[in-house]
XYZ file of C-alpha atoms in Angstrom:
222
model
C -5.553 -12.307 -21.721
C -2.273 -10.294 -21.929
C -4.114 -7.628 -23.929
C -6.926 -7.373 -21.364
C -4.380 -7.113 -18.591
C -2.426 -4.335 -20.369
C -5.644 -2.441 -21.219
C -7.012 -2.575 -17.730
C -3.665 -1.443 -16.145
C -3.343 1.351 -18.582
C -6.979 2.408 -17.991
C -6.564 2.522 -14.265
C -3.453 4.608 -14.563
C -5.042 7.046 -17.061
C -8.275 7.492 -15.012
C -6.232 8.123 -11.824
C -3.740 10.535 -13.376
C -6.586 12.525 -15.043
C -8.168 12.854 -11.644
C -4.917 13.757 -9.924
C -6.163 13.638 -6.399
C -5.978 9.944 -6.283
C -2.189 10.091 -6.687
C -1.457 13.316 -4.815
C -3.534 12.829 -1.644
C -1.694 9.748 -0.250
C 1.687 11.267 -1.145
C 0.890 14.710 0.357
C -0.534 13.003 3.501
C 2.598 10.859 3.814
C 4.961 13.924 3.448
C 2.875 16.050 6.007
C 2.644 13.366 8.601
C 6.360 12.601 8.585
C 7.240 16.348 8.523
C 5.117 17.187 11.459
C 7.155 14.981 13.941
C 10.293 17.226 13.714
C 8.223 20.278 14.320
C 6.345 18.678 17.266
C 9.343 16.934 18.925
C 12.030 19.446 18.130
C 15.149 19.051 15.980
C 17.039 16.827 18.431
C 18.911 14.397 16.056
C 19.063 11.467 18.459
C 15.305 11.561 19.123
C 14.414 11.852 15.393
C 16.816 9.072 14.511
C 15.164 6.746 17.111
C 11.609 7.294 15.977
C 12.247 7.668 12.207
C 11.648 4.009 11.148
C 8.312 3.693 13.003
C 7.147 7.089 11.944
C 7.860 6.602 8.242
C 6.344 3.184 8.229
C 3.164 4.160 10.092
C 2.740 7.181 7.842
C 3.137 4.897 4.669
C 0.595 2.487 6.154
C -1.946 5.221 6.832
C -1.335 6.824 3.392
C -1.941 3.464 1.613
C -5.287 3.133 3.496
C -6.468 6.501 2.254
C -7.010 5.268 -1.353
C -8.291 1.831 -0.521
C -11.975 2.925 -0.682
C -11.529 3.935 -4.296
C -9.947 0.708 -5.459
C -13.144 -0.886 -6.554
C -15.878 1.802 -5.754
C -15.820 3.713 -9.036
C -15.957 0.482 -11.158
C -18.786 -0.699 -8.923
C -20.774 2.514 -9.372
C -20.545 2.718 -13.108
C -21.071 -1.031 -13.787
C -17.595 -1.777 -14.891
C -17.083 -4.252 -12.179
C -20.012 -6.406 -13.438
C -18.517 -6.427 -16.876
C -15.262 -7.563 -15.439
C -16.935 -10.359 -13.562
C -18.540 -11.528 -16.826
C -15.381 -11.276 -18.925
C -13.696 -14.446 -20.133
C -10.464 -13.398 -18.306
C -10.549 -14.743 -14.697
C -11.685 -12.136 -12.210
C -8.711 -13.051 -9.964
C -6.314 -11.849 -12.591
C -8.143 -8.655 -13.237
C -8.273 -7.979 -9.424
C -4.523 -8.542 -9.369
C -3.995 -5.995 -12.114
C -6.128 -3.459 -10.272
C -3.988 -4.060 -7.232
C -0.838 -3.571 -9.200
C -2.093 -0.273 -10.565
C -3.098 0.782 -7.000
C 0.400 0.078 -5.795
C 1.962 1.882 -8.751
C -0.163 4.933 -8.017
C 0.181 4.853 -4.199
C 2.888 2.614 -2.822
C 5.555 3.345 -5.445
C 5.548 7.262 -4.940
C 5.873 6.595 -1.293
C 8.870 4.437 -1.746
C 10.466 7.013 -4.043
C 9.966 9.962 -1.779
C 11.001 8.057 1.395
C 14.781 8.708 1.258
C 14.215 12.496 1.354
C 11.938 12.082 4.351
C 14.507 9.779 6.004
C 17.123 12.456 5.597
C 14.761 14.914 7.242
C 14.334 12.535 10.112
C 18.136 12.214 10.529
C 18.135 8.522 9.607
C 21.654 7.235 9.029
C 22.678 6.781 5.499
C 23.345 3.072 6.057
C 19.625 2.650 6.930
C 18.128 4.542 4.080
C 18.672 1.697 1.618
C 17.122 -0.738 3.989
C 14.209 1.606 4.368
C 13.622 1.668 0.631
C 13.905 -2.087 0.211
C 11.563 -2.787 3.191
C 9.009 -0.481 1.676
C 9.435 -2.112 -1.730
C 8.616 -5.417 -0.080
C 5.996 -4.204 2.312
C 3.856 -1.677 0.454
C 2.636 -4.290 -2.110
C 1.501 -6.409 0.824
C -0.506 -3.410 2.077
C -2.200 -3.012 -1.193
C -2.925 -6.720 -1.575
C -4.426 -7.004 1.970
C -6.217 -3.786 1.637
C -7.950 -4.963 -1.592
C -9.503 -7.819 0.308
C -10.951 -5.336 2.913
C -12.116 -3.011 0.147
C -13.924 -5.897 -1.668
C -15.546 -7.060 1.581
C -16.963 -3.614 2.408
C -17.846 -2.640 -1.200
C -21.247 -0.886 -1.340
C -21.676 -0.751 2.470
C -22.324 2.563 4.221
C -19.337 3.622 6.226
C -17.158 1.302 4.251
C -13.935 3.418 4.938
C -14.168 2.811 8.670
C -14.847 -0.913 8.191
C -11.853 -1.244 5.821
C -9.614 0.224 8.544
C -10.941 -2.139 11.155
C -10.508 -5.178 8.938
C -7.055 -4.457 7.498
C -5.205 -2.829 10.419
C -4.682 -6.096 12.375
C -3.375 -7.672 9.124
C -0.983 -4.819 8.610
C 0.648 -5.131 12.017
C 3.227 -7.948 11.204
C 4.332 -6.011 8.019
C 4.743 -2.858 10.130
C 6.742 -4.678 12.799
C 9.212 -6.381 10.538
C 9.459 -3.475 8.043
C 10.354 -0.913 10.770
C 12.458 -3.508 12.556
C 14.575 -3.966 9.458
C 15.343 -0.243 9.397
C 16.053 -0.194 13.143
C 18.402 -3.228 12.770
C 20.220 -1.554 9.826
C 20.722 1.654 11.851
C 22.118 -0.389 14.794
C 24.356 -2.479 12.475
C 22.473 -5.725 13.190
C 21.844 -8.597 10.718
C 18.490 -7.966 9.026
C 18.212 -10.949 6.651
C 15.472 -12.416 8.772
C 13.343 -9.351 8.372
C 13.839 -9.365 4.575
C 12.962 -13.035 4.535
C 9.756 -12.552 6.521
C 8.642 -9.493 4.370
C 9.252 -11.604 1.216
C 7.317 -14.489 2.672
C 4.439 -12.050 3.535
C 4.501 -10.768 -0.071
C 4.409 -14.362 -1.574
C 1.529 -15.362 0.674
C -0.386 -12.170 -0.074
C 0.218 -12.613 -3.855
C -1.055 -16.189 -3.593
C -4.241 -15.753 -1.527
C -5.269 -11.975 -1.569
C -6.337 -11.672 -5.263
C -8.433 -14.882 -4.927
C -10.020 -13.649 -1.634
C -10.733 -10.275 -3.070
C -12.325 -11.803 -6.218
C -14.534 -14.009 -4.126
C -15.597 -11.064 -1.983
C -16.397 -8.934 -5.050
C -18.641 -11.727 -6.492
C -20.546 -11.754 -3.095
C -20.856 -8.015 -3.215
C -22.107 -8.067 -6.767
C -24.723 -10.699 -5.954
């Protein structure tokens, strides 16, 4: 099982890196969306500081959604997904590996670039660390919940729109507490409750999302 997990993870990374657009599109979208706000609202530091947590988190959420359609679509089109369903390794485990590779290619680059965008938005240095930690806790949840929506809409016409409608309500609590943690850090307020809730969301998503996505994939394959 360990060998199968390593091979699948390496395969997904290799395929995405060869294409290039799978990695660059969400990252460039994230940078452009955040960069447009100082241009549209003006360089007033107090205004940018106020809206920075929400802007960065919303941009990260939307950037993550851009690549959800491709999470299972390519494997479904070439028959790889059917082979995964027939493999001796549990499909739930393989789905979790694909979600992990999706986060490594989409969520992790957003986390790494976020401090630079936070400086551009005049976010206080004391809140930049909180932004990174909240994104580290929150972006895996976005990938896990998005995988369920991508599996439910697999093979359907207009699946991208349906994924958005399905997962956006589920993303709302993560957005609220992720941005709230950064706002609290900027205002020098205790934010341990935000971290605890984001961690709880991550544990719940890790527990239930791979199983739900695997069940939805089996329905789509049937």
